[in-house]
Amino acid sequence: MTWTPQDDPDRSPEVPAGKTRDALRAAHLYYMQDLTMDAIAAELHTSRSSVSRLLSHARASGLVEISIHSPLDLPSRLEQEILERHEIAAHVVPVPDQASDVDRLDRVALSAARILGRFIDSNQLVGVAWGSTMSAVSRHLVPKSTHNSEIVQLNGAGNLRTTGILYASELLRRFGDAFGAKVQQFPVPAFFDDPATKEAFWRERSTKRLLELQGRLDVALFGVGSPFAEVASRVYQGGYLERDDYAALSADGVVGDVATVFYRADGSSEGIPLNERATGPDFGVLRRAPRRICVVSGRAKLPSLRGAIAAGLITDLITDEGTARALVEHG
Amino acid sequence: MTWTPQDDPDRSPEVPAGKTRDALRAAHLYYMQDLTMDAIAAELHTSRSSVSRLLSHARASGLVEISIHSPLDLPSRLEQEILERHEIAAHVVPVPDQASDVDRLDRVALSAARILGRFIDSNQLVGVAWGSTMSAVSRHLVPKSTHNSEIVQLNGAGNLRTTGILYASELLRRFGDAFGAKVQQFPVPAFFDDPATKEAFWRERSTKRLLELQGRLDVALFGVGSPFAEVASRVYQGGYLERDDYAALSADGVVGDVATVFYRADGSSEGIPLNERATGPDFGVLRRAPRRICVVSGRAKLPSLRGAIAAGLITDLITDEGTARALVEHG
DNA sequence: AACTCGCGTGCACAAACGTGCAAGGAGACC
DNA sequence: GGTCTCCTTGCACGTTTGTGCACGCGAGTT
């Protein structure tokens, strides 16, 4: 049904148009007129279970959009505070404090995926990083049809398949499918072994074309890595980095990375040798994107998040309540 | 919170702010994170039933908004056609053809009430007519907070309480409550007995003030009356009109009314004596409102609807499928 | 203090809903 | 034409959700 291959021009989610029409009608009857599924089944001459499935389809495919408005006199205190203090539009996802880190990630990712549609529109160039957070988000995207948009991979990911993480191509494809956008892959490892190799590669025409795209993004979408947290990011487990690299990062005072580019607590990223071998975009480049959306879950990533904020990388933040609270508390 | 002048001074939807916060959180968890109500109850330290009620509250009070987007490549054929043929933005409400007229009205009214929020905003002057259709709509309005808006009554309604229909003040109050708007009542009968009385009344300062408001509406909201349909509109049953009046209307070729002002099939309303005694706004006045929303259900009202369209009274139409189809079919 | 009224809560039951499963139907390929 | 595969359908069951009811608490009244 859905074609998967790399850069597939033939994008045909080709749901039989009749199904969409039925789904639309069912959605009207259900959400606008409060009929029960039984009643709808009768009107559509089908079974109740089919209606249930139609409605699922309607939600999953973005025909039905559910949004939540806090009344203007009662904006989340946290979001308000983050806005004032850091000039970042925050979306705080409520998650109980005792939730496990995986729960947290799942729930933030789910919420993030549902919010994303508001940021992505036609004629946009969207940069997407590769990592466990983005992978989780990609699993829940709600389709939204756009014209002439492109998804651009921000950093390489090698060819390894790490547990629970998708091939970069799979992740990108999901974004592409969800928004009907063309996908620009970036088939390089996360880190080169030798800076020289990277430089050589960077001179390639195909690479240059991609870098050029990265330079004029409308939206950038990424998580943050957190090398020294208890639960280290995937990048640090996939065998991309050696013990030595790790030690060097520590010595340099690195607190995190965005799309494989490392930074210190103050947001600086100059003079960190590993960055010479990284494949992600320079922060100067990244900051050209007018909208830079960061998805973070778990307090373990707090130092890393702080660094990314200090580096001015973030314009929109989607995170769990605990992290948001911690961010403003000892701010 | 919202002050309702005239009648009931103590209108305080004043929901304890804590409840709204809980409802908001529950809504996030339910609609954004797909938790079950049980799980939410655990997180909120309450019972599942309370969560169910919280969610109801969240929907009823407009914290949660559900909208349905047809994909751009599949717009309702009917809506498309009405747009092309009459330059009217139509919202067609799906209703099975064999539905009874009361069903039809209910379902159209419910859908209409839920769509209305999109039309009404802050700093707007909204004119509302009085009739069975508007009454049905008023029962289902979804609150939306606005500032500095006013609801203006378009036509008088006497003081009678007709079966199933609310006092005009009650109807208006519901609109006012739903949008946090001030309400401008128009305490006159639907029709005067003597044109002279009307003229006298129209010279009153309080009346003039109201007429002035009617003259600069941003939105007008009304149904259409249908004097000769099988199911005559309420106006024709409430004892407002005499046998003679009725006969006169028939002789004049009247097909319907908007806010007590009558018109013929070609949309003309000049030279209809009853209009001299009517309390609704002249069509010239009405047409000054940039947005004029008409809610109609039931094919019996088709001739009346056609007349209103011919009179150029309608910019936005909300109606049931059967009526919409009939409108374009023998168009 | 006693009483009443209104409101919020949880319980228990009924209604509404989601989903695994087996049967049926429409191509695609042989 | 056969048959293999993939998708869709309705059924049956277990889960999830809505709601009438009875209880309990607090505010206002006598």
XYZ file of C-alpha atoms (C1' of nucleotides) in Angstrom:
722
model
C 0.000 0.000 0.000
C 2.251 2.741 1.139
C 5.415 2.746 -0.864
C 8.484 2.814 1.239
C 11.559 3.064 -0.862
C 13.996 5.833 -0.340
C 13.005 8.761 -2.418
C 9.817 7.610 -3.865
C 8.155 10.079 -6.167
C 4.975 8.060 -6.179
C 3.461 9.015 -2.915
C 0.148 7.294 -2.832
C -1.351 6.716 0.568
C -4.106 5.898 -1.894
C -6.839 5.266 0.562
C -9.855 4.545 -1.590
C -11.546 7.918 -1.746
C -14.806 6.347 -0.669
C -13.328 5.366 2.623
C -12.246 8.877 3.350
C -15.683 10.147 2.518
C -17.285 7.655 4.838
C -14.810 8.492 7.544
C -15.565 12.155 7.128
C -19.261 11.587 7.355
C -18.885 9.312 10.337
C -16.740 11.917 12.028
C -19.366 14.579 11.480
C -22.060 12.393 12.895
C -19.972 11.327 15.832
C -18.184 14.482 16.849
C -20.557 17.168 15.674
C -23.877 15.464 16.223
C -23.079 13.159 19.109
C -24.645 10.103 17.536
C -23.588 6.730 18.868
C -21.616 4.458 16.628
C -24.630 2.208 16.404
C -26.726 4.995 14.992
C -24.001 5.916 12.558
C -23.705 2.323 11.458
C -27.373 2.368 10.601
C -27.004 5.543 8.566
C -24.025 4.245 6.697
C -25.480 0.772 6.231
C -22.589 -0.988 7.847
C -21.701 -2.536 11.167
C -20.855 -0.730 14.320
C -17.377 -2.137 14.337
C -16.693 -0.732 10.931
C -17.757 2.641 12.200
C -15.384 2.294 15.109
C -12.621 1.590 12.637
C -13.663 4.430 10.394
C -13.446 6.804 13.292
C -10.043 5.504 14.276
C -8.972 6.075 10.749
C -10.381 9.566 10.800
C -8.387 10.441 13.860
C -5.211 8.708 12.799
C -5.257 10.373 9.430
C -5.859 13.837 10.714
C -9.375 14.292 9.376
C -10.382 14.992 12.933
C -8.326 17.410 14.913
C -8.691 17.763 18.636
C -7.167 20.795 20.223
C -7.140 22.064 23.757
C -7.273 25.749 24.574
C -6.514 26.943 28.024
C -8.634 29.933 28.772
C -6.569 33.059 28.370
C -6.885 33.942 31.992
C -5.418 30.636 33.027
C -2.302 29.937 31.045
C -0.029 27.295 32.425
C 2.120 29.037 34.980
C 5.112 27.058 33.827
C 4.704 27.921 30.180
C 4.264 31.525 31.114
C 7.393 31.552 33.189
C 9.511 29.836 30.573
C 8.345 32.341 28.021
C 9.302 35.265 30.208
C 12.589 33.894 31.342
C 13.927 32.346 28.170
C 11.737 33.717 25.401
C 10.777 30.227 24.443
C 7.254 29.090 23.667
C 6.872 26.012 25.812
C 4.350 23.215 25.588
C 4.319 21.431 28.885
C 3.075 17.858 28.767
C 1.494 16.715 32.011
C 3.148 13.546 33.286
C 3.048 12.284 36.848
C 6.310 12.742 38.683
C 6.769 9.106 39.499
C 6.496 8.001 35.900
C 9.401 6.056 34.503
C 11.671 7.614 31.938
C 10.329 5.477 29.130
C 6.770 6.416 30.013
C 7.789 10.001 30.053
C 9.414 9.788 26.673
C 6.433 7.999 25.161
C 3.950 10.447 26.471
C 5.918 13.503 25.520
C 6.536 12.056 22.084
C 2.857 11.318 21.588
C 1.838 14.805 22.567
C 4.605 16.308 20.499
C 3.553 14.379 17.437
C 0.034 15.702 17.768
C 1.134 19.269 18.202
C 3.598 19.228 15.353
C 0.992 19.700 12.686
C 0.626 23.290 13.834
C 4.216 24.067 13.013
C 4.573 22.405 9.681
C 2.949 23.840 6.598
C 3.189 23.931 2.861
C 6.284 25.209 1.124
C 8.480 24.583 4.102
C 11.870 23.064 4.559
C 11.879 21.004 7.724
C 15.070 19.722 9.287
C 14.798 16.628 11.431
C 17.518 15.202 13.643
C 18.004 11.540 14.277
C 17.800 10.113 17.768
C 15.655 8.172 20.154
C 13.398 11.111 20.882
C 12.705 11.861 17.255
C 12.214 8.176 16.642
C 9.511 8.040 19.285
C 7.870 11.129 17.872
C 7.882 9.716 14.371
C 5.836 6.767 15.467
C 2.853 8.924 16.329
C 2.742 11.626 13.703
C -0.688 12.690 12.575
C -0.775 13.183 8.833
C -1.392 16.611 7.430
C -1.314 17.201 3.749
C 1.041 19.897 2.565
C 2.414 20.885 -0.808
C 5.952 21.339 -1.795
C 7.486 20.688 1.609
C 10.710 18.854 2.191
C 12.091 16.932 5.109
C 15.837 17.290 5.479
C 17.952 14.993 7.590
C 20.084 17.031 9.955
C 22.721 14.569 11.042
C 24.070 11.242 9.907
C 23.299 8.041 11.685
C 25.566 5.460 10.210
C 24.042 2.231 9.142
C 23.737 0.558 12.477
C 20.445 -0.568 13.752
C 20.363 0.136 17.441
C 17.750 -1.404 19.636
C 14.475 0.384 19.538
C 15.724 2.970 17.142
C 14.809 2.975 13.538
C 17.007 3.326 10.594
C 17.305 6.969 9.909
C 15.646 6.380 6.579
C 12.634 4.845 8.246
C 12.321 7.754 10.623
C 12.580 10.280 7.844
C 10.154 8.387 5.700
C 7.554 8.576 8.413
C 7.855 12.314 8.518
C 7.718 12.444 4.776
C 4.616 10.285 4.635
C 2.850 12.184 7.346
C 3.231 15.504 5.609
C 3.313 14.405 2.032
C 6.805 15.823 1.808
C 9.851 14.884 -0.157
C 12.650 13.444 1.927
C 16.296 14.438 1.698
C 18.452 11.757 3.218
C 21.931 12.324 4.507
C 23.700 8.993 4.216
C 26.730 9.445 6.432
C 27.756 8.010 9.790
C 26.992 10.000 12.905
C 30.683 10.769 13.329
C 33.528 10.397 10.932
C 36.644 8.716 12.251
C 38.865 11.255 10.624
C 38.116 14.962 10.211
C 39.790 14.825 6.851
C 37.260 12.353 5.572
C 34.504 14.682 6.613
C 36.095 17.596 4.857
C 36.440 15.567 1.725
C 32.886 14.524 1.942
C 31.755 18.048 2.517
C 33.254 18.992 -0.820
C 31.086 16.513 -2.657
C 28.403 18.113 -4.735
C 25.628 15.976 -3.288
C 26.706 16.878 0.212
C 26.897 20.540 -0.634
C 23.399 20.488 -1.938
C 22.176 19.062 1.328
C 24.158 21.512 3.421
C 22.696 24.273 1.391
C 19.224 23.034 2.232
C 20.149 22.868 5.890
C 21.162 26.474 5.665
C 17.716 27.706 4.799
C 15.407 25.630 6.913
C 12.061 27.001 7.974
C 11.698 24.596 10.849
C 14.249 22.512 12.723
C 13.159 19.649 14.902
C 15.445 17.926 17.354
C 15.977 16.439 20.781
C 19.016 16.907 22.946
C 21.643 14.347 23.772
C 22.941 13.955 27.251
C 26.229 12.091 27.343
C 26.750 11.973 31.069
C 23.246 11.305 32.260
C 22.374 8.031 33.918
C 20.427 7.056 30.880
C 22.799 8.060 28.158
C 21.405 8.910 24.772
C 21.534 6.335 22.077
C 24.256 8.074 20.279
C 26.520 7.167 23.129
C 25.573 3.534 23.137
C 25.541 2.719 19.492
C 29.244 2.337 19.348
C 29.759 5.644 17.666
C 32.133 6.947 20.262
C 35.212 5.449 21.854
C 36.206 5.582 25.484
C 38.736 8.222 24.570
C 36.178 10.435 22.929
C 34.068 10.144 25.961
C 36.902 11.203 28.228
C 37.677 14.102 25.951
C 34.108 15.329 26.081
C 34.201 15.179 29.816
C 37.422 17.135 29.892
C 35.964 19.763 27.618
C 33.032 20.319 29.950
C 30.485 19.133 27.443
C 26.942 18.833 28.754
C 25.044 17.716 25.711
C 24.572 17.712 21.966
C 22.049 18.651 19.377
C 22.215 16.580 16.225
C 25.701 15.277 17.158
C 27.148 18.738 17.742
C 28.354 19.170 21.328
C 28.199 22.172 23.594
C 29.128 23.247 27.092
C 26.897 24.503 29.860
C 27.308 28.072 28.640
C 26.187 27.102 25.185
C 29.593 27.388 23.576
C 30.654 24.745 21.110
C 33.971 26.071 19.848
C 37.102 24.125 20.439
C 35.493 20.786 21.012
C 37.521 18.447 18.821
C 34.772 15.919 18.318
C 32.664 18.496 16.548
C 35.225 18.447 13.745
C 34.092 14.934 13.018
C 30.379 15.415 13.643
C 27.862 15.459 10.834
C 25.217 17.751 12.258
C 24.884 21.397 11.298
C 26.931 24.069 12.952
C 24.867 26.052 15.446
C 25.321 29.166 13.395
C 23.644 27.380 10.536
C 20.959 25.866 12.702
C 20.053 29.205 14.204
C 19.111 30.525 10.803
C 15.948 28.479 10.959
C 13.265 30.832 12.230
C 11.546 28.077 14.167
C 13.561 25.579 16.147
C 11.548 23.020 18.029
C 13.118 20.918 20.736
C 11.540 17.847 22.275
C 12.952 16.777 25.626
C 11.794 14.392 28.280
C 13.275 13.480 31.596
C 15.078 15.539 34.168
C 18.290 13.723 33.394
C 18.492 15.837 30.311
C 18.097 19.068 32.188
C 21.760 20.188 32.059
C 21.818 19.403 28.399
C 18.605 21.327 27.843
C 19.995 24.292 29.738
C 23.045 24.274 27.518
C 20.952 24.183 24.365
C 18.938 27.110 25.651
C 22.110 29.001 26.481
C 23.274 28.349 22.942
C 20.083 29.966 21.693
C 19.077 26.905 19.767
C 15.489 26.706 20.875
C 12.455 28.770 19.965
C 9.811 26.206 20.867
C 10.085 23.601 23.560
C 7.983 20.513 24.129
C 8.750 18.812 27.393
C 7.305 17.019 30.393
C 6.075 18.783 33.443
C 8.849 17.650 35.746
C 11.553 18.884 33.435
C 9.778 22.159 32.873
C 9.406 22.679 36.580
C 13.036 21.885 37.217
C 13.994 24.289 34.475
C 12.310 27.250 36.088
C 12.990 26.273 39.681
C 16.734 26.423 39.889
C 16.849 28.812 37.000
C -17.524 37.072 35.831
C -19.908 37.626 32.978
C -22.534 40.161 33.862
C -25.929 39.717 32.418
C -27.772 42.965 32.720
C -31.500 42.902 32.299
C -33.016 39.933 33.980
C -30.931 37.654 35.985
C -28.202 39.735 37.581
C -26.472 36.806 39.183
C -25.009 34.955 36.305
C -21.714 33.607 37.450
C -20.451 30.598 35.548
C -17.665 31.113 38.059
C -16.427 27.590 37.894
C -13.886 27.154 40.651
C -10.598 27.692 38.879
C -9.307 24.400 40.247
C -11.930 22.519 38.338
C -10.931 24.087 35.086
C -7.333 23.219 35.753
C -8.221 19.632 36.447
C -10.396 19.496 33.376
C -7.581 20.876 31.307
C -5.150 18.342 32.620
C -7.607 15.508 32.172
C -8.216 16.636 28.620
C -4.516 16.611 27.863
C -4.130 13.167 29.263
C -7.179 11.852 27.499
C -7.015 13.473 24.110
C -3.317 14.032 23.671
C -1.915 11.032 25.466
C -4.692 8.507 24.964
C -4.810 7.448 28.595
C -7.957 5.726 29.799
C -10.117 7.512 32.300
C -9.040 4.986 34.880
C -5.430 5.942 34.453
C -6.292 9.596 34.580
C -8.279 9.069 37.759
C -5.186 7.586 39.341
C -3.053 10.546 38.312
C -5.573 13.021 39.577
C -6.317 11.102 42.756
C -9.999 10.902 42.131
C -12.530 8.441 40.822
C -13.012 7.449 37.268
C -16.514 8.839 37.215
C -15.261 12.224 38.220
C -12.860 12.104 35.327
C -15.697 11.277 33.001
C -17.511 14.308 34.284
C -14.444 16.474 34.057
C -14.055 15.548 30.437
C -17.687 16.285 29.728
C -17.170 19.622 31.314
C -14.078 20.223 29.240
C -15.965 19.594 26.038
C -19.081 21.450 27.033
C -17.111 24.482 28.083
C -15.020 24.664 24.975
C -11.694 23.744 26.543
C -11.536 20.957 24.036
C -12.288 21.765 20.448
C -12.867 19.105 17.877
C -12.732 20.128 14.267
C -13.046 18.193 11.068
C -11.061 19.072 7.992
C -11.956 17.590 4.681
C -8.831 17.070 2.699
C -8.480 19.828 0.155
C -8.816 17.446 -2.723
C -12.148 16.198 -1.470
C -14.376 19.107 -0.582
C -18.037 18.348 -0.296
C -19.428 18.505 -3.788
C -22.518 20.222 -2.502
C -20.650 22.921 -0.641
C -18.529 23.507 -3.662
C -21.498 23.855 -5.904
C -23.355 26.215 -3.600
C -20.273 28.365 -3.406
C -19.989 28.594 -7.158
C -23.607 29.118 -7.838
C -24.586 31.507 -5.066
C -21.317 32.746 -3.639
C -22.293 31.422 -0.279
C -20.025 29.458 2.017
C -22.121 26.465 2.932
C -21.750 24.006 5.755
C -23.702 20.933 4.908
C -24.767 18.833 7.855
C -25.144 15.164 7.000
C -28.606 13.923 7.944
C -30.312 10.849 6.545
C -33.066 11.628 4.116
C -35.770 9.821 6.018
C -35.127 11.750 9.225
C -38.057 13.608 10.686
C -38.150 17.358 10.601
C -37.528 17.685 14.313
C -34.521 15.392 14.090
C -33.260 17.426 11.249
C -33.628 20.655 13.121
C -31.948 19.267 16.207
C -29.014 17.915 14.335
C -28.495 20.986 12.232
C -28.790 23.155 15.310
C -26.260 21.067 17.198
C -23.754 21.230 14.381
C -24.402 24.902 13.872
C -23.810 25.661 17.517
C -20.477 23.940 17.372
C -19.382 25.738 14.242
C -20.460 29.154 15.420
C -17.407 29.694 17.553
C -15.401 30.162 14.377
C -17.454 33.141 13.335
C -17.709 35.012 16.561
C -14.733 36.824 17.995
C -13.759 39.627 20.293
C -14.887 43.166 19.621
C -17.798 42.088 17.518
C -21.376 43.117 17.343
C -23.518 40.050 16.751
C -27.141 40.270 15.740
C -29.354 37.335 16.617
C -32.872 36.741 15.437
C -35.563 35.104 17.484
C -37.265 31.927 16.311
C -37.438 28.202 16.734
C -34.242 27.589 14.825
C -32.209 30.044 16.823
C -33.768 28.691 19.968
C -32.562 25.205 19.125
C -29.121 26.518 18.321
C -28.911 28.421 21.566
C -29.363 25.242 23.534
C -26.111 23.788 22.287
C -23.705 26.692 22.114
C -20.137 25.928 23.074
C -18.691 28.717 25.178
C -15.840 30.750 23.827
C -14.446 33.617 25.758
C -14.329 36.932 23.956
C -13.859 40.503 25.045
C -15.995 43.430 24.326
C -18.537 41.674 22.171
C -22.225 42.383 22.174
C -25.247 40.350 21.255
C -28.004 42.397 19.704
C -31.553 41.201 19.357
C -32.736 41.607 15.800
C -36.484 41.365 16.112
C -39.070 41.579 18.838
C -40.866 38.573 20.187
C -43.596 39.852 22.385
C -43.960 38.423 25.784
C -45.715 35.197 24.941
C -44.239 31.929 25.840
C -44.853 29.602 22.975
C -44.388 25.905 23.428
C -40.841 24.780 23.127
C -39.587 28.224 22.462
C -37.791 30.267 25.019
C -38.418 33.751 26.015
C -36.361 35.880 23.752
C -34.442 37.049 26.780
C -33.509 33.508 27.656
C -32.317 32.833 24.155
C -30.246 35.972 24.067
C -28.860 35.319 27.491
C -27.550 31.960 26.344
C -25.670 33.598 23.535
C -24.369 36.212 25.881
C -23.212 33.632 28.384
C -21.570 31.455 25.799
C -19.439 34.258 24.459
C -19.072 36.385 27.529
C -20.866 39.148 25.689
C -23.157 41.924 26.731
C -26.723 41.477 25.630
C -28.874 44.153 24.046
C -32.502 43.229 24.333
C -35.225 44.572 22.125
C -38.395 44.452 24.198
C -41.089 44.807 21.591
C -43.699 42.467 20.164
C -42.901 40.641 16.957
C -45.406 42.780 15.088
C -47.106 45.961 16.096
C -50.820 46.166 15.557
C -50.593 49.635 14.187
C -47.756 51.014 12.048
C -48.130 54.295 13.858
C -47.219 52.693 17.137
C -44.114 51.326 15.577
C -43.128 54.676 14.206
C -43.648 56.235 17.562
C -41.590 53.599 19.175
C -38.859 54.000 16.613
C -38.497 57.598 17.691
C -37.715 56.608 21.244
C -34.125 57.190 22.198
C -33.632 53.680 23.549
C -34.982 52.218 20.337
C -32.791 54.433 18.245
C -29.756 53.319 20.118
C -30.604 49.712 19.356
C -31.324 50.399 15.714
C -28.014 52.118 15.476
C -26.328 49.001 16.780
C -28.206 46.885 14.269
C -26.847 49.126 11.581
C -23.250 48.242 12.244
C -23.310 44.553 12.987
C -20.281 42.440 12.282
C -22.250 39.223 12.231
C -25.929 38.524 11.780
C -27.393 35.177 12.702
C -30.850 34.067 11.695
C -33.099 31.335 10.373
C -35.791 31.775 7.796
C -39.516 31.667 8.347
C -41.769 29.811 6.010
C -45.386 30.892 6.380
C -46.930 28.504 3.926
C -44.977 25.378 4.581
C -46.692 22.353 6.069
C -44.874 22.966 9.301
C -45.308 26.654 9.675
C -42.754 28.570 11.648
C -43.510 29.470 15.180
C -44.079 33.039 14.343
C -47.180 31.976 12.492
C -48.532 29.947 15.332
C -47.906 32.168 18.272
C -50.910 34.277 17.605
C -48.900 37.111 16.179
C -50.749 37.187 12.917
C -54.437 37.239 12.081
C -56.220 35.340 9.360
C -56.336 38.524 7.363
C -52.631 39.084 7.603
C -52.077 35.612 6.439
C -54.304 36.084 3.432
C -52.561 39.322 2.617
C -49.187 37.659 2.668
C -50.427 35.005 0.344
C -51.811 37.624 -2.007
C -48.514 39.472 -1.989
C -46.644 36.354 -3.061
C -44.614 36.152 0.108
C -42.446 33.041 0.456
C -40.750 33.640 3.755
C -39.300 36.010 6.316
C -36.059 36.768 8.011
C -36.461 38.224 11.471
C -40.139 39.065 10.803
C -39.437 40.898 7.581
C -41.172 39.262 4.626
C -39.989 38.802 1.073
C -41.132 37.321 -2.208
C -39.508 34.600 -4.258
C -37.423 37.155 -6.117
C -36.108 38.558 -2.876
C -38.069 41.770 -2.994
C -39.660 43.027 0.174
C -41.065 46.369 -0.886
C -44.758 46.975 -0.776
C -45.609 44.266 1.675
C -47.839 46.018 4.179
C -47.044 43.746 7.067
C -43.445 44.842 6.972
C -44.597 48.262 8.099
C -45.529 46.687 11.379
C -42.602 44.293 11.678
C -39.828 44.831 14.173
C -36.898 43.241 12.361
C -34.284 45.227 10.477
C -34.811 46.340 6.956
C -32.820 44.208 4.529
C -30.773 47.180 3.511
C -29.681 47.508 7.097
C -29.136 43.810 7.520
C -26.960 43.592 4.443
C -24.479 45.994 5.984
C -23.272 43.192 8.217
C -20.256 41.710 6.480
C -21.113 38.225 7.666
C -24.670 36.970 7.578
C -25.157 33.432 8.752
C -28.336 31.571 8.040
C -29.352 28.305 9.671
C -32.026 26.328 7.859
C -33.291 22.816 8.148
C -35.921 20.965 6.246
C -36.864 21.049 2.617
C -40.133 22.688 3.494
C -38.168 25.855 3.939
C -36.578 25.641 0.540
C -38.677 28.301 -1.190
C -38.111 30.588 1.721
C -34.382 29.906 1.615
C -34.299 30.617 -2.099
C -35.994 33.909 -1.516
C -33.519 34.882 1.173
C -30.671 34.026 -1.151
C -32.268 36.055 -3.929
C -32.493 38.946 -1.493
C -28.762 38.651 -0.949
C -29.181 38.174 2.761
C -26.871 35.218 3.181
C -23.112 34.941 3.142
C -22.828 31.732 5.152
C -25.310 28.910 5.176
C -25.654 26.034 7.582
C -28.166 23.472 6.469
C -28.952 19.797 6.199
C -27.913 17.668 3.325
C -31.360 17.177 1.850
C -32.028 20.882 1.712
C -28.623 21.600 0.260
C -29.124 18.982 -2.399
C -32.545 20.304 -3.279
C -31.086 23.781 -3.470
C -28.586 22.892 -6.136
C -30.694 20.349 -7.970
C -33.499 22.437 -9.277
C -31.376 25.504 -9.152
C -27.835 24.027 67.016
C -30.670 22.140 63.746
C -32.208 22.232 59.274
C -32.073 22.654 54.359
C -30.276 23.259 50.107
C -26.841 22.692 46.670
C -23.013 20.490 45.065
C -19.430 17.185 44.480
C -18.168 12.252 45.125
C -18.035 7.296 44.432
C -20.604 3.118 43.529
C -22.908 0.036 40.549
C -25.087 -0.930 36.591
C -26.058 -0.353 31.705
C -24.619 1.432 27.493
C -21.124 2.207 24.261
C -16.791 0.993 22.442
C -12.307 -1.495 20.680
C -10.270 -5.535 18.846
C -8.901 -10.620 17.872
C -10.700 -13.775 14.929
C -12.701 -16.290 11.266
C -15.229 -15.831 7.076
C -15.853 -13.607 2.582
C -14.279 -11.058 -1.642
C -11.284 -8.883 -4.948
C -7.409 -8.877 -7.485
C -2.685 -10.898 -9.002
C -0.286 -14.454 -10.531
C 0.278 -19.002 -12.283
C -9.978 -21.626 -13.811
C -7.436 -22.203 -9.726
C -5.346 -20.607 -5.733
C -2.761 -17.493 -3.050
C -2.618 -13.272 -0.819
C -4.249 -9.317 1.098
C -7.839 -6.540 2.605
C -12.357 -5.826 4.493
C -16.351 -7.238 7.175
C -19.235 -8.582 11.088
C -19.416 -11.166 15.237
C -18.345 -11.964 20.062
C -16.159 -10.847 23.853
C -13.857 -7.970 27.254
C -12.932 -3.285 28.256
C -14.080 1.394 28.719
C -17.321 4.959 29.449
C -21.845 7.432 30.859
C -25.170 8.189 34.456
C -28.948 7.536 38.251
C -28.610 7.264 42.890
C -27.365 7.667 47.645
C -24.213 9.596 50.674
C -21.587 13.383 52.825
C -19.838 17.892 53.349
C -20.238 22.987 53.803
C -22.845 27.454 53.515
C -26.615 29.908 54.448
C -31.057 30.267 57.179
C -34.088 30.080 61.068
